[in-house]
Amino acid sequence: MKLIVAKNYEEMSKLAAEFMAEEVKKKPEIILGLATGGTPVGMYKELIRMCDNKEVDFSKATTVNLDEYIGLSGEHNQSYRYFMNSNLFNHINIDKAKTFVPNGQALDVEAECKSYDARIRELGGIDLQLLGLGSNGHVAFNEPDTFLTVGSHETKLTQSTIEANARFFDSMDEVPKTAITMGLGGIMQAKKILVIANGEGKADVVEKLMNGKITTEVPASMLQMHRDVTIIVDEAAASKLNK
Ligand code: PGA
């Protein structure tokens, strides 16, 4: 795994955006795996700026997102479809028909998960997968557990994740308790992985990702088995790593 320590959030965001833009330049018809959350917002802003300046062109790219809350429509302002539209897709030259997010309102969640995985397969797999890290070690909504699931699946969010996500909702009760998430198998099949993390709250999980034992209790630790992972963190998130 390749670690890059940026000075701060702004620099992390810029480096991560440049990393992704470079991959898009190499392969304009790239399949990008994208993530939501607080961490990538700055990176997406930078990609929008680069796209405005014609430094990156998303017109041939396809995107697949990691997860979506069950029960929220794409119009709900806390759904991940809404997040992606408002933080990235509405502002870059991507064909929205080629942006995929699991359908949180699917009547048959299992069928939705199967077709999501089938779509990724039909696309030929993900070229570059962007990942944030949960402070509890989750990647996408693969939560710490005694087992992990290979394919996309319905998952129950842990209390710590519900609490972490409550900041985006008016009250804790409104935070969905279940989600559709890509599985660890889907994530590990990406050809390249880019992990971003910032702030002291991520220092423990970054340390475990870099140096910890591989365990389903820290799903991010699985990434140690992937052959092409780049981790871009700020100094605070790197603060528990041995200098
Ligand atoms: P965050 O979430 O970017 O909002 O910290 C990351 C995650 O939970 O995967």
Short mmCIF file of C-alpha atoms and ligand atoms in Angstrom, two decimals:
data_model
loop_
_atom_site.label_atom_id
_atom_site.label_comp_id
_atom_site.label_asym_id
_atom_site.label_seq_id
_atom_site.Cartn_x
_atom_site.Cartn_y
_atom_site.Cartn_z
CA MET A 1 0.00 0.00 0.00
CA LYS A 2 1.24 3.43 -0.87
CA LEU A 3 0.75 6.11 1.79
CA ILE A 4 0.74 9.83 1.03
CA VAL A 5 0.50 12.23 3.97
CA ALA A 6 -0.89 15.64 3.06
CA LYS A 7 -0.57 18.70 5.28
CA ASN A 8 -4.28 19.23 5.72
CA TYR A 9 -7.74 18.51 4.34
CA GLU A 10 -7.31 20.90 1.41
CA GLU A 11 -4.10 19.28 0.29
CA MET A 12 -5.54 15.77 0.76
CA SER A 13 -8.52 16.76 -1.39
CA LYS A 14 -6.33 18.25 -4.11
CA LEU A 15 -3.98 15.25 -4.26
CA ALA A 16 -6.90 12.82 -4.36
CA ALA A 17 -8.61 14.81 -7.14
CA GLU A 18 -5.38 14.88 -9.15
CA PHE A 19 -4.97 11.13 -8.64
CA MET A 20 -8.46 10.45 -9.98
CA ALA A 21 -8.14 12.96 -12.83
CA GLU A 22 -4.91 11.26 -13.91
CA GLU A 23 -6.71 7.91 -14.15
CA VAL A 24 -9.55 9.49 -16.14
CA LYS A 25 -7.00 10.99 -18.54
CA LYS A 26 -5.34 7.60 -19.01
CA LYS A 27 -8.70 5.93 -19.69
CA PRO A 28 -11.52 8.34 -20.61
CA GLU A 29 -14.12 5.53 -20.61
CA ILE A 30 -13.10 4.64 -17.04
CA ILE A 31 -15.44 2.95 -14.56
CA LEU A 32 -15.14 4.93 -11.33
CA GLY A 33 -16.34 3.60 -7.99
CA LEU A 34 -17.41 6.61 -5.93
CA ALA A 35 -18.07 7.26 -2.26
CA THR A 36 -20.16 9.65 -0.19
CA GLY A 37 -19.60 11.16 3.26
CA GLY A 38 -17.85 14.25 4.55
CA THR A 39 -14.38 13.19 3.43
CA PRO A 40 -14.73 13.36 -0.38
CA VAL A 41 -16.60 16.69 -0.52
CA GLY A 42 -13.38 18.73 -0.93
CA MET A 43 -12.04 16.30 -3.52
CA TYR A 44 -15.27 16.56 -5.52
CA LYS A 45 -15.07 20.38 -5.36
CA GLU A 46 -11.57 20.18 -6.76
CA LEU A 47 -12.71 17.83 -9.55
CA ILE A 48 -15.49 20.31 -10.43
CA ARG A 49 -12.91 23.11 -10.62
CA MET A 50 -10.65 20.97 -12.80
CA CYS A 51 -13.57 20.06 -15.05
CA ASP A 52 -14.52 23.75 -15.41
CA ASN A 53 -10.92 24.45 -16.43
CA LYS A 54 -10.99 21.55 -18.90
CA GLU A 55 -8.26 19.77 -16.94
CA VAL A 56 -10.42 16.64 -16.73
CA ASP A 57 -13.19 15.32 -18.95
CA PHE A 58 -15.85 12.99 -17.57
CA SER A 59 -17.91 12.77 -20.76
CA LYS A 60 -16.98 9.14 -21.41
CA ALA A 61 -16.79 8.00 -17.76
CA THR A 62 -19.22 5.76 -15.90
CA THR A 63 -19.63 5.79 -12.11
CA VAL A 64 -20.95 3.26 -9.62
CA ASN A 65 -21.49 4.26 -6.01
CA LEU A 66 -20.81 2.14 -3.00
CA ASP A 67 -24.05 2.37 -1.10
CA GLU A 68 -27.46 3.89 -0.48
CA TYR A 69 -29.80 4.13 2.50
CA ILE A 70 -32.82 1.85 2.31
CA GLY A 71 -36.07 3.80 2.28
CA LEU A 72 -34.77 7.11 0.93
CA SER A 73 -35.68 8.21 -2.58
CA GLY A 74 -33.07 9.85 -4.80
CA GLU A 75 -34.83 13.17 -4.18
CA HIS A 76 -34.39 12.98 -0.38
CA ASN A 77 -31.68 15.45 0.50
CA GLN A 78 -29.84 12.87 2.62
CA SER A 79 -29.92 10.09 0.06
CA TYR A 80 -26.60 9.27 -1.51
CA ARG A 81 -28.03 9.79 -5.01
CA TYR A 82 -28.91 13.33 -3.98
CA PHE A 83 -25.44 13.77 -2.43
CA MET A 84 -23.72 12.68 -5.62
CA ASN A 85 -25.89 14.87 -7.84
CA SER A 86 -25.44 17.95 -5.70
CA ASN A 87 -21.76 17.49 -4.80
CA LEU A 88 -20.49 16.28 -8.16
CA PHE A 89 -22.66 15.10 -11.04
CA ASN A 90 -24.69 18.31 -11.49
CA HIS A 91 -21.46 20.25 -11.91
CA ILE A 92 -19.33 18.10 -14.23
CA ASN A 93 -19.73 16.98 -17.83
CA ILE A 94 -20.83 13.44 -17.01
CA ASP A 95 -23.78 11.69 -18.64
CA LYS A 96 -26.14 11.14 -15.66
CA ALA A 97 -27.47 8.00 -17.36
CA LYS A 98 -24.04 6.52 -16.74
CA THR A 99 -24.01 7.24 -13.00
CA PHE A 100 -25.24 4.38 -10.85
CA VAL A 101 -26.27 4.36 -7.19
CA PRO A 102 -28.19 1.44 -5.61
CA ASN A 103 -31.94 2.08 -5.53
CA GLY A 104 -32.82 2.57 -1.86
CA GLN A 105 -36.49 2.27 -2.66
CA ALA A 106 -36.31 -1.05 -4.48
CA LEU A 107 -39.24 -3.24 -3.46
CA ASP A 108 -37.06 -6.32 -3.76
CA VAL A 109 -33.75 -5.40 -2.13
CA GLU A 110 -32.15 -8.75 -2.86
CA ALA A 111 -32.95 -8.45 -6.57
CA GLU A 112 -31.61 -4.88 -6.57
CA CYS A 113 -28.33 -6.10 -5.03
CA LYS A 114 -28.00 -8.90 -7.61
CA SER A 115 -28.65 -6.55 -10.51
CA TYR A 116 -26.21 -3.98 -9.09
CA ASP A 117 -23.44 -6.60 -9.03
CA ALA A 118 -24.45 -7.82 -12.50
CA ARG A 119 -24.23 -4.26 -13.81
CA ILE A 120 -20.70 -3.85 -12.42
CA ARG A 121 -19.73 -7.14 -14.05
CA GLU A 122 -21.25 -6.07 -17.38
CA LEU A 123 -19.31 -2.83 -17.19
CA GLY A 124 -16.16 -4.94 -16.94
CA GLY A 125 -15.47 -4.13 -13.27
CA ILE A 126 -14.36 -0.99 -11.50
CA ASP A 127 -11.11 0.62 -12.64
CA LEU A 128 -10.64 2.95 -9.68
CA GLN A 129 -12.56 2.67 -6.43
CA LEU A 130 -12.59 5.65 -4.06
CA LEU A 131 -13.10 4.80 -0.38
CA GLY A 132 -13.58 6.79 2.80
CA LEU A 133 -13.08 5.08 6.15
CA GLY A 134 -15.55 4.78 9.00
CA SER A 135 -13.90 5.53 12.32
CA ASN A 136 -15.21 2.09 13.39
CA GLY A 137 -13.30 0.48 10.50
CA HIS A 138 -16.14 0.14 8.03
CA VAL A 139 -15.70 0.54 4.29
CA ALA A 140 -18.86 1.48 2.42
CA PHE A 141 -21.45 0.04 4.83
CA ASN A 142 -19.53 -3.16 5.50
CA GLU A 143 -19.66 -2.86 9.26
CA PRO A 144 -17.41 -4.65 11.80
CA ASP A 145 -18.81 -8.14 12.33
CA THR A 146 -17.83 -11.77 12.73
CA PHE A 147 -18.23 -12.22 8.97
CA LEU A 148 -18.15 -10.12 5.82
CA THR A 149 -20.25 -10.49 2.67
CA VAL A 150 -18.79 -10.75 -0.82
CA GLY A 151 -21.55 -9.28 -2.96
CA SER A 152 -23.85 -6.28 -2.63
CA HIS A 153 -26.29 -6.81 0.21
CA GLU A 154 -28.64 -5.26 2.72
CA THR A 155 -26.89 -4.31 5.92
CA LYS A 156 -27.89 -3.06 9.35
CA LEU A 157 -25.95 0.02 10.37
CA THR A 158 -24.15 -0.14 13.70
CA GLN A 159 -25.08 2.30 16.45
CA SER A 160 -21.76 4.13 16.00
CA THR A 161 -22.45 4.63 12.29
CA ILE A 162 -25.99 5.83 12.99
CA GLU A 163 -24.57 8.29 15.51
CA ALA A 164 -21.84 9.42 13.11
CA ASN A 165 -24.41 10.00 10.37
CA ALA A 166 -26.92 11.77 12.63
CA ARG A 167 -25.06 15.06 12.00
CA PHE A 168 -26.61 15.11 8.52
CA PHE A 169 -30.20 14.61 9.72
CA ASP A 170 -32.54 16.70 11.87
CA SER A 171 -32.74 13.98 14.50
CA MET A 172 -31.29 10.56 15.26
CA ASP A 173 -34.70 8.94 14.59
CA GLU A 174 -34.54 10.05 10.99
CA VAL A 175 -31.26 8.27 10.25
CA PRO A 176 -32.03 5.12 8.25
CA LYS A 177 -31.03 1.94 10.06
CA THR A 178 -30.39 -0.17 6.99
CA ALA A 179 -28.63 0.31 3.69
CA ILE A 180 -27.66 -1.42 0.48
CA THR A 181 -23.90 -1.69 0.24
CA MET A 182 -21.41 -3.10 -2.17
CA GLY A 183 -19.69 -6.05 -0.49
CA LEU A 184 -16.02 -6.46 0.30
CA GLY A 185 -15.70 -8.80 -2.68
CA GLY A 186 -16.94 -6.13 -5.07
CA ILE A 187 -14.60 -3.55 -3.56
CA MET A 188 -11.59 -5.87 -3.64
CA GLN A 189 -12.21 -6.61 -7.32
CA ALA A 190 -11.54 -2.99 -8.27
CA LYS A 191 -8.32 -2.72 -10.25
CA LYS A 192 -7.08 0.22 -8.17
CA ILE A 193 -8.22 1.59 -4.83
CA LEU A 194 -7.82 5.13 -3.50
CA VAL A 195 -8.51 5.61 0.22
CA ILE A 196 -8.90 9.07 1.71
CA ALA A 197 -9.16 10.03 5.39
CA ASN A 198 -8.70 13.16 7.41
CA GLY A 199 -8.85 14.30 11.01
CA GLU A 200 -7.82 12.82 14.32
CA GLY A 201 -10.99 10.75 14.49
CA LYS A 202 -9.61 8.58 11.67
CA ALA A 203 -6.10 8.14 13.14
CA ASP A 204 -6.91 4.78 14.80
CA VAL A 205 -8.51 3.24 11.75
CA VAL A 206 -5.70 4.47 9.49
CA GLU A 207 -3.18 2.83 11.84
CA LYS A 208 -5.16 -0.43 11.78
CA LEU A 209 -5.47 -0.29 8.02
CA MET A 210 -1.73 0.17 7.62
CA ASN A 211 -0.38 -2.06 10.39
CA GLY A 212 -3.18 -4.04 12.02
CA LYS A 213 -4.09 -7.68 11.74
CA ILE A 214 -6.58 -8.56 9.03
CA THR A 215 -9.90 -9.02 10.75
CA THR A 216 -13.58 -8.78 9.87
CA GLU A 217 -13.89 -6.60 12.98
CA VAL A 218 -12.00 -3.95 11.01
CA PRO A 219 -13.30 -4.37 7.45
CA ALA A 220 -10.78 -1.78 6.18
CA SER A 221 -7.95 -4.13 7.22
CA MET A 222 -8.95 -6.38 4.27
CA LEU A 223 -7.53 -3.76 1.93
CA GLN A 224 -4.06 -4.96 2.94
CA MET A 225 -4.68 -7.90 0.62
CA HIS A 226 -5.30 -5.71 -2.43
CA ARG A 227 -2.35 -5.21 -4.75
CA ASP A 228 -2.91 -1.58 -5.72
CA VAL A 229 -4.04 0.67 -2.89
CA THR A 230 -3.06 4.32 -2.46
CA ILE A 231 -3.96 5.99 0.83
CA ILE A 232 -4.02 9.79 1.00
CA VAL A 233 -4.49 11.18 4.51
CA ASP A 234 -3.88 14.46 6.28
CA GLU A 235 -1.35 14.79 9.12
CA ALA A 236 -4.02 14.37 11.82
CA ALA A 237 -5.22 11.06 10.36
CA ALA A 238 -1.59 9.90 10.09
CA SER A 239 -0.78 10.90 13.68
CA LYS A 240 -0.83 7.33 15.06
CA LEU A 241 1.51 5.91 12.46
CA ASN A 242 5.11 5.33 13.47
CA LYS A 243 7.25 8.08 12.12
P1 PGA B 1 -17.04 10.41 6.45
O1 PGA B 1 -17.52 8.92 6.38
O2 PGA B 1 -16.35 10.70 5.16
O3 PGA B 1 -18.30 11.22 6.60
O4 PGA B 1 -16.13 10.51 7.62
C1 PGA B 1 -16.70 7.96 5.84
C2 PGA B 1 -17.34 6.61 6.00
O5 PGA B 1 -18.11 6.41 6.94
O6 PGA B 1 -17.07 5.73 5.16
#
